[in-house]
JSON list of C-alpha atoms and ligand atoms in Angstrom, two decimals:
[
{"chain": "A", "resi": 240, "resn": "UNK", "atom": "CA", "xyz": [3.48, 5.77, 4.79]},
{"chain": "A", "resi": 241, "resn": "UNK", "atom": "CA", "xyz": [4.23, 5.32, 1.14]},
{"chain": "A", "resi": 242, "resn": "UNK", "atom": "CA", "xyz": [3.23, 2.11, -0.86]},
{"chain": "A", "resi": 243, "resn": "UNK", "atom": "CA", "xyz": [4.28, 1.72, -4.54]},
{"chain": "A", "resi": 244, "resn": "UNK", "atom": "CA", "xyz": [2.68, -0.59, -7.08]},
{"chain": "A", "resi": 245, "resn": "UNK", "atom": "CA", "xyz": [4.82, -1.72, -10.06]},
{"chain": "A", "resi": 246, "resn": "UNK", "atom": "CA", "xyz": [3.00, -2.98, -13.19]},
{"chain": "A", "resi": 247, "resn": "UNK", "atom": "CA", "xyz": [5.01, -5.57, -15.05]},
{"chain": "A", "resi": 248, "resn": "UNK", "atom": "CA", "xyz": [2.48, -5.92, -17.91]},
{"chain": "A", "resi": 249, "resn": "UNK", "atom": "CA", "xyz": [3.02, -4.24, -21.17]},
{"chain": "A", "resi": 250, "resn": "UNK", "atom": "CA", "xyz": [-0.67, -3.22, -21.02]},
{"chain": "A", "resi": 251, "resn": "UNK", "atom": "CA", "xyz": [-0.93, -0.07, -19.01]},
{"chain": "A", "resi": 252, "resn": "UNK", "atom": "CA", "xyz": [-4.67, -0.66, -18.51]},
{"chain": "A", "resi": 253, "resn": "UNK", "atom": "CA", "xyz": [-4.92, -4.22, -18.57]},
{"chain": "A", "resi": 254, "resn": "UNK", "atom": "CA", "xyz": [-5.94, -6.66, -15.83]},
{"chain": "A", "resi": 255, "resn": "UNK", "atom": "CA", "xyz": [-2.76, -6.53, -13.81]},
{"chain": "A", "resi": 256, "resn": "UNK", "atom": "CA", "xyz": [-2.96, -2.66, -13.77]},
{"chain": "A", "resi": 257, "resn": "UNK", "atom": "CA", "xyz": [-6.72, -2.85, -12.69]},
{"chain": "A", "resi": 258, "resn": "UNK", "atom": "CA", "xyz": [-6.03, -5.32, -9.76]},
{"chain": "A", "resi": 259, "resn": "UNK", "atom": "CA", "xyz": [-2.77, -3.04, -8.78]},
{"chain": "A", "resi": 260, "resn": "UNK", "atom": "CA", "xyz": [-5.04, -0.06, -8.65]},
{"chain": "A", "resi": 261, "resn": "UNK", "atom": "CA", "xyz": [-7.40, -1.89, -6.33]},
{"chain": "A", "resi": 262, "resn": "UNK", "atom": "CA", "xyz": [-4.54, -2.92, -3.97]},
{"chain": "A", "resi": 263, "resn": "UNK", "atom": "CA", "xyz": [-3.41, 0.81, -3.93]},
{"chain": "A", "resi": 264, "resn": "UNK", "atom": "CA", "xyz": [-6.98, 1.98, -3.26]},
{"chain": "A", "resi": 265, "resn": "UNK", "atom": "CA", "xyz": [-7.07, -0.44, -0.27]},
{"chain": "A", "resi": 266, "resn": "UNK", "atom": "CA", "xyz": [-3.74, 0.76, 0.97]},
{"chain": "A", "resi": 267, "resn": "UNK", "atom": "CA", "xyz": [-4.97, 4.34, 0.58]},
{"chain": "A", "resi": 268, "resn": "UNK", "atom": "CA", "xyz": [-8.07, 3.71, 2.51]},
{"chain": "A", "resi": 269, "resn": "UNK", "atom": "CA", "xyz": [-5.77, 2.82, 5.45]},
{"chain": "A", "resi": 270, "resn": "UNK", "atom": "CA", "xyz": [-3.87, 6.13, 5.20]},
{"chain": "A", "resi": 271, "resn": "UNK", "atom": "CA", "xyz": [-1.09, 5.27, 2.69]},
{"chain": "A", "resi": 272, "resn": "UNK", "atom": "CA", "xyz": [0.26, 7.58, 0.03]},
{"chain": "A", "resi": 273, "resn": "UNK", "atom": "CA", "xyz": [0.34, 5.51, -3.14]},
{"chain": "A", "resi": 274, "resn": "UNK", "atom": "CA", "xyz": [1.90, 5.56, -6.49]},
{"chain": "A", "resi": 275, "resn": "UNK", "atom": "CA", "xyz": [1.62, 3.27, -9.61]},
{"chain": "A", "resi": 276, "resn": "UNK", "atom": "CA", "xyz": [4.66, 2.87, -11.64]},
{"chain": "A", "resi": 277, "resn": "UNK", "atom": "CA", "xyz": [4.26, 1.44, -15.22]},
{"chain": "A", "resi": 278, "resn": "UNK", "atom": "CA", "xyz": [7.39, -0.44, -16.28]},
{"chain": "A", "resi": 279, "resn": "UNK", "atom": "CA", "xyz": [6.31, -0.21, -19.91]},
{"chain": "A", "resi": 280, "resn": "UNK", "atom": "CA", "xyz": [6.81, 3.37, -19.90]},
{"chain": "A", "resi": 281, "resn": "UNK", "atom": "CA", "xyz": [10.46, 3.06, -18.84]},
{"chain": "A", "resi": 282, "resn": "UNK", "atom": "CA", "xyz": [13.47, 2.49, -20.87]},
{"chain": "A", "resi": 283, "resn": "UNK", "atom": "CA", "xyz": [15.67, 0.03, -18.94]},
{"chain": "A", "resi": 284, "resn": "UNK", "atom": "CA", "xyz": [17.51, -3.28, -19.02]},
{"chain": "A", "resi": 285, "resn": "UNK", "atom": "CA", "xyz": [17.83, -6.22, -16.60]},
{"chain": "A", "resi": 286, "resn": "UNK", "atom": "CA", "xyz": [20.91, -6.79, -14.39]},
{"chain": "A", "resi": 287, "resn": "UNK", "atom": "CA", "xyz": [24.05, -6.79, -16.56]},
{"chain": "A", "resi": 288, "resn": "UNK", "atom": "CA", "xyz": [26.16, -8.53, -13.99]},
{"chain": "A", "resi": 289, "resn": "UNK", "atom": "CA", "xyz": [28.77, -5.97, -13.66]},
{"chain": "A", "resi": 290, "resn": "UNK", "atom": "CA", "xyz": [28.94, -6.47, -9.90]},
{"chain": "A", "resi": 291, "resn": "UNK", "atom": "CA", "xyz": [29.37, -2.76, -9.31]},
{"chain": "A", "resi": 292, "resn": "UNK", "atom": "CA", "xyz": [26.93, -3.10, -6.48]},
{"chain": "A", "resi": 293, "resn": "UNK", "atom": "CA", "xyz": [29.30, -5.71, -4.76]},
{"chain": "A", "resi": 294, "resn": "UNK", "atom": "CA", "xyz": [32.65, -3.88, -5.33]},
{"chain": "A", "resi": 295, "resn": "UNK", "atom": "CA", "xyz": [34.28, -3.28, -2.02]},
{"chain": "A", "resi": 296, "resn": "UNK", "atom": "CA", "xyz": [34.56, 0.51, -1.40]},
{"chain": "A", "resi": 297, "resn": "UNK", "atom": "CA", "xyz": [33.18, 0.95, -4.78]},
{"chain": "A", "resi": 298, "resn": "UNK", "atom": "CA", "xyz": [30.96, 4.11, -5.40]},
{"chain": "A", "resi": 299, "resn": "UNK", "atom": "CA", "xyz": [27.93, 1.88, -6.27]},
{"chain": "A", "resi": 300, "resn": "UNK", "atom": "CA", "xyz": [28.46, -0.61, -3.52]},
{"chain": "A", "resi": 301, "resn": "UNK", "atom": "CA", "xyz": [24.79, -1.68, -2.27]},
{"chain": "A", "resi": 302, "resn": "UNK", "atom": "CA", "xyz": [23.03, 0.00, -5.17]},
{"chain": "A", "resi": 303, "resn": "UNK", "atom": "CA", "xyz": [22.62, -0.58, -8.89]},
{"chain": "A", "resi": 304, "resn": "UNK", "atom": "CA", "xyz": [25.55, 0.80, -10.88]},
{"chain": "A", "resi": 305, "resn": "UNK", "atom": "CA", "xyz": [23.33, 1.04, -14.05]},
{"chain": "A", "resi": 306, "resn": "UNK", "atom": "CA", "xyz": [21.98, 4.47, -14.84]},
{"chain": "A", "resi": 307, "resn": "UNK", "atom": "CA", "xyz": [18.69, 4.27, -16.93]},
{"chain": "A", "resi": 308, "resn": "UNK", "atom": "CA", "xyz": [14.99, 4.65, -16.80]},
{"chain": "A", "resi": 309, "resn": "UNK", "atom": "CA", "xyz": [14.68, 2.47, -13.80]},
{"chain": "A", "resi": 310, "resn": "UNK", "atom": "CA", "xyz": [17.18, 4.22, -11.61]},
{"chain": "A", "resi": 311, "resn": "UNK", "atom": "CA", "xyz": [14.72, 6.75, -9.98]},
{"chain": "A", "resi": 312, "resn": "UNK", "atom": "CA", "xyz": [12.20, 3.93, -9.52]},
{"chain": "A", "resi": 313, "resn": "UNK", "atom": "CA", "xyz": [14.69, 1.74, -7.79]},
{"chain": "A", "resi": 314, "resn": "UNK", "atom": "CA", "xyz": [15.40, 4.63, -5.34]},
{"chain": "A", "resi": 315, "resn": "UNK", "atom": "CA", "xyz": [11.69, 5.27, -4.89]},
{"chain": "A", "resi": 316, "resn": "UNK", "atom": "CA", "xyz": [10.80, 1.74, -4.04]},
{"chain": "A", "resi": 317, "resn": "UNK", "atom": "CA", "xyz": [13.79, 1.24, -1.69]},
{"chain": "A", "resi": 318, "resn": "UNK", "atom": "CA", "xyz": [12.53, 4.38, 0.26]},
{"chain": "A", "resi": 319, "resn": "UNK", "atom": "CA", "xyz": [8.98, 3.23, 0.42]},
{"chain": "A", "resi": 320, "resn": "UNK", "atom": "CA", "xyz": [7.31, 1.39, 3.22]},
{"chain": "A", "resi": 321, "resn": "UNK", "atom": "CA", "xyz": [5.53, -1.21, 1.07]},
{"chain": "A", "resi": 322, "resn": "UNK", "atom": "CA", "xyz": [5.63, -2.38, -2.45]},
{"chain": "A", "resi": 323, "resn": "UNK", "atom": "CA", "xyz": [3.16, -4.46, -4.61]},
{"chain": "A", "resi": 324, "resn": "UNK", "atom": "CA", "xyz": [4.62, -5.97, -7.59]},
{"chain": "A", "resi": 325, "resn": "UNK", "atom": "CA", "xyz": [2.32, -7.28, -10.44]},
{"chain": "A", "resi": 326, "resn": "UNK", "atom": "CA", "xyz": [2.67, -9.28, -13.53]},
{"chain": "A", "resi": 327, "resn": "UNK", "atom": "CA", "xyz": [0.64, -11.36, -16.11]},
{"chain": "A", "resi": 328, "resn": "UNK", "atom": "CA", "xyz": [1.73, -14.90, -16.57]},
{"chain": "A", "resi": 329, "resn": "UNK", "atom": "CA", "xyz": [3.54, -15.33, -19.86]},
{"chain": "A", "resi": 330, "resn": "UNK", "atom": "CA", "xyz": [4.48, -18.85, -20.71]},
{"chain": "A", "resi": 331, "resn": "UNK", "atom": "CA", "xyz": [4.15, -20.10, -17.16]},
{"chain": "A", "resi": 332, "resn": "UNK", "atom": "CA", "xyz": [6.25, -17.32, -15.71]},
{"chain": "A", "resi": 333, "resn": "UNK", "atom": "CA", "xyz": [6.33, -13.49, -15.11]},
{"chain": "A", "resi": 334, "resn": "UNK", "atom": "CA", "xyz": [6.87, -11.25, -18.07]},
{"chain": "A", "resi": 335, "resn": "UNK", "atom": "CA", "xyz": [10.39, -10.45, -19.05]},
{"chain": "A", "resi": 336, "resn": "UNK", "atom": "CA", "xyz": [9.76, -6.76, -18.28]},
{"chain": "A", "resi": 337, "resn": "UNK", "atom": "CA", "xyz": [8.95, -7.76, -14.71]},
{"chain": "A", "resi": 338, "resn": "UNK", "atom": "CA", "xyz": [11.93, -10.00, -14.26]},
{"chain": "A", "resi": 339, "resn": "UNK", "atom": "CA", "xyz": [14.24, -7.37, -15.48]},
{"chain": "A", "resi": 340, "resn": "UNK", "atom": "CA", "xyz": [12.85, -5.13, -12.76]},
{"chain": "A", "resi": 341, "resn": "UNK", "atom": "CA", "xyz": [13.11, -7.65, -10.11]},
{"chain": "A", "resi": 342, "resn": "UNK", "atom": "CA", "xyz": [16.81, -8.45, -10.83]},
{"chain": "A", "resi": 343, "resn": "UNK", "atom": "CA", "xyz": [17.65, -4.75, -10.57]},
{"chain": "A", "resi": 344, "resn": "UNK", "atom": "CA", "xyz": [15.61, -4.41, -7.38]},
{"chain": "A", "resi": 345, "resn": "UNK", "atom": "CA", "xyz": [16.89, -7.39, -5.53]},
{"chain": "A", "resi": 346, "resn": "UNK", "atom": "CA", "xyz": [20.46, -7.96, -6.46]},
{"chain": "A", "resi": 347, "resn": "UNK", "atom": "CA", "xyz": [22.20, -4.77, -5.35]},
{"chain": "A", "resi": 348, "resn": "UNK", "atom": "CA", "xyz": [20.88, -5.38, -1.76]},
{"chain": "A", "resi": 349, "resn": "UNK", "atom": "CA", "xyz": [21.87, -9.16, -1.76]},
{"chain": "A", "resi": 350, "resn": "UNK", "atom": "CA", "xyz": [24.97, -9.62, 0.26]},
{"chain": "A", "resi": 351, "resn": "UNK", "atom": "CA", "xyz": [27.19, -12.54, -0.91]},
{"chain": "A", "resi": 352, "resn": "UNK", "atom": "CA", "xyz": [27.92, -13.41, 2.73]},
{"chain": "A", "resi": 353, "resn": "UNK", "atom": "CA", "xyz": [27.87, -16.80, 4.14]},
{"chain": "A", "resi": 354, "resn": "UNK", "atom": "CA", "xyz": [24.95, -17.25, 4.77]},
{"chain": "A", "resi": 355, "resn": "UNK", "atom": "CA", "xyz": [23.57, -14.70, 2.29]},
{"chain": "A", "resi": 356, "resn": "UNK", "atom": "CA", "xyz": [22.42, -11.53, 3.92]},
{"chain": "A", "resi": 357, "resn": "UNK", "atom": "CA", "xyz": [21.15, -7.98, 2.99]},
{"chain": "A", "resi": 358, "resn": "UNK", "atom": "CA", "xyz": [22.58, -4.49, 2.81]},
{"chain": "A", "resi": 359, "resn": "UNK", "atom": "CA", "xyz": [19.08, -2.85, 2.21]},
{"chain": "A", "resi": 360, "resn": "UNK", "atom": "CA", "xyz": [18.78, 0.17, 4.47]},
{"chain": "A", "resi": 361, "resn": "UNK", "atom": "CA", "xyz": [15.25, -0.36, 5.66]},
{"chain": "A", "resi": 362, "resn": "UNK", "atom": "CA", "xyz": [12.30, -2.86, 5.89]},
{"chain": "A", "resi": 363, "resn": "UNK", "atom": "CA", "xyz": [9.94, -3.03, 2.92]},
{"chain": "A", "resi": 364, "resn": "UNK", "atom": "CA", "xyz": [6.75, -4.89, 3.11]},
{"chain": "A", "resi": 365, "resn": "UNK", "atom": "CA", "xyz": [5.74, -6.86, 0.11]},
{"chain": "A", "resi": 366, "resn": "UNK", "atom": "CA", "xyz": [2.83, -8.12, -1.94]},
{"chain": "A", "resi": 367, "resn": "UNK", "atom": "CA", "xyz": [2.71, -9.99, -5.30]},
{"chain": "A", "resi": 368, "resn": "UNK", "atom": "CA", "xyz": [-0.21, -9.84, -7.89]},
{"chain": "A", "resi": 369, "resn": "UNK", "atom": "CA", "xyz": [-0.46, -12.20, -10.81]},
{"chain": "A", "resi": 370, "resn": "UNK", "atom": "CA", "xyz": [-3.16, -12.35, -13.48]},
{"chain": "A", "resi": 371, "resn": "UNK", "atom": "CA", "xyz": [-3.50, -15.24, -15.90]},
{"chain": "A", "resi": 372, "resn": "UNK", "atom": "CA", "xyz": [-5.79, -17.30, -18.17]},
{"chain": "A", "resi": 373, "resn": "UNK", "atom": "CA", "xyz": [-5.74, -20.65, -16.49]},
{"chain": "A", "resi": 374, "resn": "UNK", "atom": "CA", "xyz": [-8.44, -21.36, -13.93]},
{"chain": "A", "resi": 375, "resn": "UNK", "atom": "CA", "xyz": [-7.62, -22.00, -10.26]},
{"chain": "A", "resi": 376, "resn": "UNK", "atom": "CA", "xyz": [-8.40, -25.57, -10.63]},
{"chain": "A", "resi": 377, "resn": "UNK", "atom": "CA", "xyz": [-6.20, -26.06, -13.80]},
{"chain": "A", "resi": 378, "resn": "UNK", "atom": "CA", "xyz": [-3.29, -28.48, -12.93]},
{"chain": "A", "resi": 379, "resn": "UNK", "atom": "CA", "xyz": [-1.06, -25.96, -14.67]},
{"chain": "A", "resi": 380, "resn": "UNK", "atom": "CA", "xyz": [-1.63, -23.39, -11.90]},
{"chain": "A", "resi": 381, "resn": "UNK", "atom": "CA", "xyz": [-0.07, -25.62, -9.32]},
{"chain": "A", "resi": 382, "resn": "UNK", "atom": "CA", "xyz": [3.14, -25.52, -11.36]},
{"chain": "A", "resi": 383, "resn": "UNK", "atom": "CA", "xyz": [2.90, -21.78, -11.71]},
{"chain": "A", "resi": 384, "resn": "UNK", "atom": "CA", "xyz": [2.51, -21.41, -8.06]},
{"chain": "A", "resi": 385, "resn": "UNK", "atom": "CA", "xyz": [5.41, -23.54, -7.09]},
{"chain": "A", "resi": 386, "resn": "UNK", "atom": "CA", "xyz": [7.63, -21.60, -9.37]},
{"chain": "A", "resi": 387, "resn": "UNK", "atom": "CA", "xyz": [6.43, -18.14, -8.42]},
{"chain": "A", "resi": 388, "resn": "UNK", "atom": "CA", "xyz": [6.73, -18.93, -4.74]},
{"chain": "A", "resi": 389, "resn": "UNK", "atom": "CA", "xyz": [10.49, -19.35, -5.03]},
{"chain": "A", "resi": 390, "resn": "UNK", "atom": "CA", "xyz": [10.71, -15.55, -5.70]},
{"chain": "A", "resi": 391, "resn": "UNK", "atom": "CA", "xyz": [8.57, -14.88, -2.69]},
{"chain": "A", "resi": 392, "resn": "UNK", "atom": "CA", "xyz": [11.45, -15.86, -0.32]},
{"chain": "A", "resi": 393, "resn": "UNK", "atom": "CA", "xyz": [13.69, -13.14, -1.47]},
{"chain": "A", "resi": 394, "resn": "UNK", "atom": "CA", "xyz": [11.74, -10.04, -0.01]},
{"chain": "A", "resi": 395, "resn": "UNK", "atom": "CA", "xyz": [12.13, -11.84, 3.36]},
{"chain": "A", "resi": 396, "resn": "UNK", "atom": "CA", "xyz": [15.95, -12.12, 2.92]},
{"chain": "A", "resi": 397, "resn": "UNK", "atom": "CA", "xyz": [16.48, -8.82, 1.13]},
{"chain": "A", "resi": 398, "resn": "UNK", "atom": "CA", "xyz": [14.01, -6.50, 2.51]},
{"chain": "A", "resi": 399, "resn": "UNK", "atom": "CA", "xyz": [13.40, -8.09, 6.02]},
{"chain": "A", "resi": 400, "resn": "UNK", "atom": "CA", "xyz": [9.70, -8.21, 4.91]},
{"chain": "A", "resi": 401, "resn": "UNK", "atom": "CA", "xyz": [7.45, -9.72, 7.66]},
{"chain": "A", "resi": 402, "resn": "UNK", "atom": "CA", "xyz": [4.51, -9.34, 5.26]},
{"chain": "A", "resi": 403, "resn": "UNK", "atom": "CA", "xyz": [4.72, -11.21, 2.07]},
{"chain": "A", "resi": 404, "resn": "UNK", "atom": "CA", "xyz": [1.35, -12.08, 0.44]},
{"chain": "A", "resi": 405, "resn": "UNK", "atom": "CA", "xyz": [0.44, -13.11, -3.20]},
{"chain": "A", "resi": 406, "resn": "UNK", "atom": "CA", "xyz": [-2.85, -12.74, -4.91]},
{"chain": "A", "resi": 407, "resn": "UNK", "atom": "CA", "xyz": [-3.64, -14.86, -7.95]},
{"chain": "A", "resi": 408, "resn": "UNK", "atom": "CA", "xyz": [-6.27, -13.63, -10.44]},
{"chain": "A", "resi": 409, "resn": "UNK", "atom": "CA", "xyz": [-7.44, -16.35, -12.85]},
{"chain": "A", "resi": 410, "resn": "UNK", "atom": "CA", "xyz": [-9.37, -16.56, -16.24]},
{"chain": "A", "resi": 411, "resn": "UNK", "atom": "CA", "xyz": [-8.83, -13.04, -17.07]},
{"chain": "A", "resi": 412, "resn": "UNK", "atom": "CA", "xyz": [-10.25, -11.09, -20.03]},
{"chain": "A", "resi": 413, "resn": "UNK", "atom": "CA", "xyz": [-7.68, -10.64, -22.88]},
{"chain": "A", "resi": 414, "resn": "UNK", "atom": "CA", "xyz": [-9.89, -8.90, -25.54]},
{"chain": "A", "resi": 415, "resn": "UNK", "atom": "CA", "xyz": [-12.80, -6.69, -25.27]},
{"chain": "A", "resi": 416, "resn": "UNK", "atom": "CA", "xyz": [-14.39, -8.49, -28.13]},
{"chain": "A", "resi": 417, "resn": "UNK", "atom": "CA", "xyz": [-13.33, -12.22, -28.41]},
{"chain": "A", "resi": 418, "resn": "UNK", "atom": "CA", "xyz": [-15.02, -12.50, -31.92]},
{"chain": "A", "resi": 419, "resn": "UNK", "atom": "CA", "xyz": [-12.37, -10.28, -33.56]},
{"chain": "A", "resi": 420, "resn": "UNK", "atom": "CA", "xyz": [-9.45, -12.50, -32.58]},
{"chain": "A", "resi": 421, "resn": "UNK", "atom": "CA", "xyz": [-8.42, -16.14, -33.28]},
{"chain": "A", "resi": 422, "resn": "UNK", "atom": "CA", "xyz": [-9.34, -17.55, -29.82]},
{"chain": "A", "resi": 423, "resn": "UNK", "atom": "CA", "xyz": [-11.30, -20.71, -30.22]},
{"chain": "A", "resi": 424, "resn": "UNK", "atom": "CA", "xyz": [-9.53, -22.36, -27.26]},
{"chain": "A", "resi": 425, "resn": "UNK", "atom": "CA", "xyz": [-11.60, -19.93, -25.05]},
{"chain": "A", "resi": 426, "resn": "UNK", "atom": "CA", "xyz": [-15.27, -19.84, -24.34]},
{"chain": "A", "resi": 427, "resn": "UNK", "atom": "CA", "xyz": [-15.99, -16.21, -24.97]},
{"chain": "A", "resi": 428, "resn": "UNK", "atom": "CA", "xyz": [-19.39, -16.24, -23.12]},
{"chain": "A", "resi": 429, "resn": "UNK", "atom": "CA", "xyz": [-17.66, -18.05, -20.05]},
{"chain": "A", "resi": 430, "resn": "UNK", "atom": "CA", "xyz": [-14.99, -15.24, -20.15]},
{"chain": "A", "resi": 431, "resn": "UNK", "atom": "CA", "xyz": [-17.51, -12.57, -20.16]},
{"chain": "A", "resi": 432, "resn": "UNK", "atom": "CA", "xyz": [-19.29, -14.06, -17.12]},
{"chain": "A", "resi": 433, "resn": "UNK", "atom": "CA", "xyz": [-16.10, -14.31, -15.23]},
{"chain": "A", "resi": 434, "resn": "UNK", "atom": "CA", "xyz": [-15.29, -10.68, -16.06]},
{"chain": "A", "resi": 435, "resn": "UNK", "atom": "CA", "xyz": [-18.77, -9.61, -14.99]},
{"chain": "A", "resi": 436, "resn": "UNK", "atom": "CA", "xyz": [-19.03, -11.59, -11.83]},
{"chain": "A", "resi": 437, "resn": "UNK", "atom": "CA", "xyz": [-15.76, -12.84, -10.70]},
{"chain": "A", "resi": 438, "resn": "UNK", "atom": "CA", "xyz": [-13.30, -10.05, -11.64]},
{"chain": "A", "resi": 439, "resn": "UNK", "atom": "CA", "xyz": [-15.20, -7.65, -9.22]},
{"chain": "A", "resi": 440, "resn": "UNK", "atom": "CA", "xyz": [-14.57, -10.14, -6.39]},
{"chain": "A", "resi": 441, "resn": "UNK", "atom": "CA", "xyz": [-10.89, -10.29, -7.39]},
{"chain": "A", "resi": 442, "resn": "UNK", "atom": "CA", "xyz": [-10.81, -6.48, -7.20]},
{"chain": "A", "resi": 443, "resn": "UNK", "atom": "CA", "xyz": [-12.40, -6.66, -3.72]},
{"chain": "A", "resi": 444, "resn": "UNK", "atom": "CA", "xyz": [-9.68, -9.24, -2.64]},
{"chain": "A", "resi": 445, "resn": "UNK", "atom": "CA", "xyz": [-7.04, -6.89, -4.06]},
{"chain": "A", "resi": 446, "resn": "UNK", "atom": "CA", "xyz": [-8.39, -4.02, -2.11]},
{"chain": "A", "resi": 447, "resn": "UNK", "atom": "CA", "xyz": [-8.33, -6.08, 1.04]},
{"chain": "A", "resi": 448, "resn": "UNK", "atom": "CA", "xyz": [-4.74, -7.05, 0.31]},
{"chain": "A", "resi": 449, "resn": "UNK", "atom": "CA", "xyz": [-3.85, -3.45, -0.03]},
{"chain": "A", "resi": 450, "resn": "UNK", "atom": "CA", "xyz": [-5.44, -2.71, 3.40]},
{"chain": "A", "resi": 451, "resn": "UNK", "atom": "CA", "xyz": [-3.45, -5.59, 5.05]},
{"chain": "A", "resi": 452, "resn": "UNK", "atom": "CA", "xyz": [-0.28, -4.42, 3.27]},
{"chain": "A", "resi": 453, "resn": "UNK", "atom": "CA", "xyz": [-0.72, -0.95, 4.78]},
{"chain": "A", "resi": 454, "resn": "UNK", "atom": "CA", "xyz": [-1.46, -2.12, 8.13]},
{"chain": "A", "resi": 455, "resn": "UNK", "atom": "CA", "xyz": [1.70, -4.24, 8.20]},
{"chain": "A", "resi": 456, "resn": "UNK", "atom": "CA", "xyz": [3.89, -1.02, 7.40]},
{"chain": "B", "resi": 30, "resn": "FMN", "atom": "C1", "xyz": [2.69, -13.71, -24.59]},
{"chain": "B", "resi": 30, "resn": "FMN", "atom": "C2", "xyz": [1.58, -14.15, -23.66]},
{"chain": "B", "resi": 30, "resn": "FMN", "atom": "C3", "xyz": [1.64, -15.40, -23.01]},
{"chain": "B", "resi": 30, "resn": "FMN", "atom": "C4", "xyz": [0.80, -15.89, -22.08]},
{"chain": "B", "resi": 30, "resn": "FMN", "atom": "N1", "xyz": [1.08, -17.13, -21.48]},
{"chain": "B", "resi": 30, "resn": "FMN", "atom": "C5", "xyz": [0.09, -17.46, -20.50]},
{"chain": "B", "resi": 30, "resn": "FMN", "atom": "C6", "xyz": [0.42, -18.63, -19.77]},
{"chain": "B", "resi": 30, "resn": "FMN", "atom": "O1", "xyz": [1.29, -19.29, -19.91]},
{"chain": "B", "resi": 30, "resn": "FMN", "atom": "N2", "xyz": [-0.59, -18.95, -18.85]},
{"chain": "B", "resi": 30, "resn": "FMN", "atom": "C7", "xyz": [-1.72, -18.23, -18.61]},
{"chain": "B", "resi": 30, "resn": "FMN", "atom": "O2", "xyz": [-2.54, -18.68, -17.71]},
{"chain": "B", "resi": 30, "resn": "FMN", "atom": "N3", "xyz": [-1.95, -17.10, -19.32]},
{"chain": "B", "resi": 30, "resn": "FMN", "atom": "C8", "xyz": [-1.18, -16.66, -20.25]},
{"chain": "B", "resi": 30, "resn": "FMN", "atom": "N4", "xyz": [-1.24, -15.57, -20.86]},
{"chain": "B", "resi": 30, "resn": "FMN", "atom": "C9", "xyz": [-2.54, -14.72, -20.59]},
{"chain": "B", "resi": 30, "resn": "FMN", "atom": "C10", "xyz": [-2.23, -13.55, -19.62]},
{"chain": "B", "resi": 30, "resn": "FMN", "atom": "O3", "xyz": [-1.38, -13.92, -18.53]},
{"chain": "B", "resi": 30, "resn": "FMN", "atom": "C11", "xyz": [-3.51, -12.93, -19.15]},
{"chain": "B", "resi": 30, "resn": "FMN", "atom": "O4", "xyz": [-4.33, -12.56, -20.01]},
{"chain": "B", "resi": 30, "resn": "FMN", "atom": "C12", "xyz": [-3.10, -11.75, -18.12]},
{"chain": "B", "resi": 30, "resn": "FMN", "atom": "O5", "xyz": [-4.32, -11.47, -17.33]},
{"chain": "B", "resi": 30, "resn": "FMN", "atom": "C13", "xyz": [-2.79, -10.52, -19.06]},
{"chain": "B", "resi": 30, "resn": "FMN", "atom": "O6", "xyz": [-2.50, -9.40, -18.04]},
{"chain": "B", "resi": 30, "resn": "FMN", "atom": "P1", "xyz": [-2.69, -7.87, -18.67]},
{"chain": "B", "resi": 30, "resn": "FMN", "atom": "O7", "xyz": [-4.21, -7.67, -19.04]},
{"chain": "B", "resi": 30, "resn": "FMN", "atom": "O8", "xyz": [-2.30, -7.06, -17.33]},
{"chain": "B", "resi": 30, "resn": "FMN", "atom": "O9", "xyz": [-1.79, -7.69, -19.75]},
{"chain": "B", "resi": 30, "resn": "FMN", "atom": "C14", "xyz": [-0.46, -15.06, -21.86]},
{"chain": "B", "resi": 30, "resn": "FMN", "atom": "C15", "xyz": [-0.62, -13.76, -22.66]},
{"chain": "B", "resi": 30, "resn": "FMN", "atom": "C16", "xyz": [0.39, -13.42, -23.41]},
{"chain": "B", "resi": 30, "resn": "FMN", "atom": "C17", "xyz": [0.27, -12.10, -24.19]}
]
């Protein structure tokens, strides 16, 4: 059983990467072979709307016609049993890096039938991880969640995922030393407290999510 984590943060060792690693540890504890992919290391674009993946009898039918740094990753993810995709929240949404990946992952398998269906060769179980500054009780979070949940529908349609779960990690640490940066809107002491006491709990929740993801595969 193979489970792949995809980090949509430009920071390869940031909060999102840490949480994804915990998900993978949880999956490995249930016997999964795991791999972490850092999108920031790859040279790739989003979907170019060439429709090569939908051209009847075309040589790229059902797969992305683009060839770049993401191509081997798309092949790996499609062949895996589970995937956990992670992104920080940037301006109330996922990073552009992450959306570029999602467009390329989802679109080739989406069949423009009526109703829409999928040409994916196999089932892929799915988890999502998001890290952000806002606290869980911040009204802005409800808006983020409503937006993000729209994307959680697609693995069900495209990958026949019967397991789709999301983990939201709040009030993350952005700098190791808040005094060095212009950051008056944050309470550095409160942030340090969350990092010390809350973040390990988030890692535990991530580990458990990884276990459930692996068990579902
Ligand atoms: C460009 C940018 C925009 C951000 N926008 C938001 C935002 O709208 N809401 C929020 O809660 N956090 C926002 N953040 C904070 C990050 O989501 C948060 O620090 C996240 O945990 C960073 O993940 P990383 O450590 O994996 O890079 C933003 C950070 C950056 C750099």
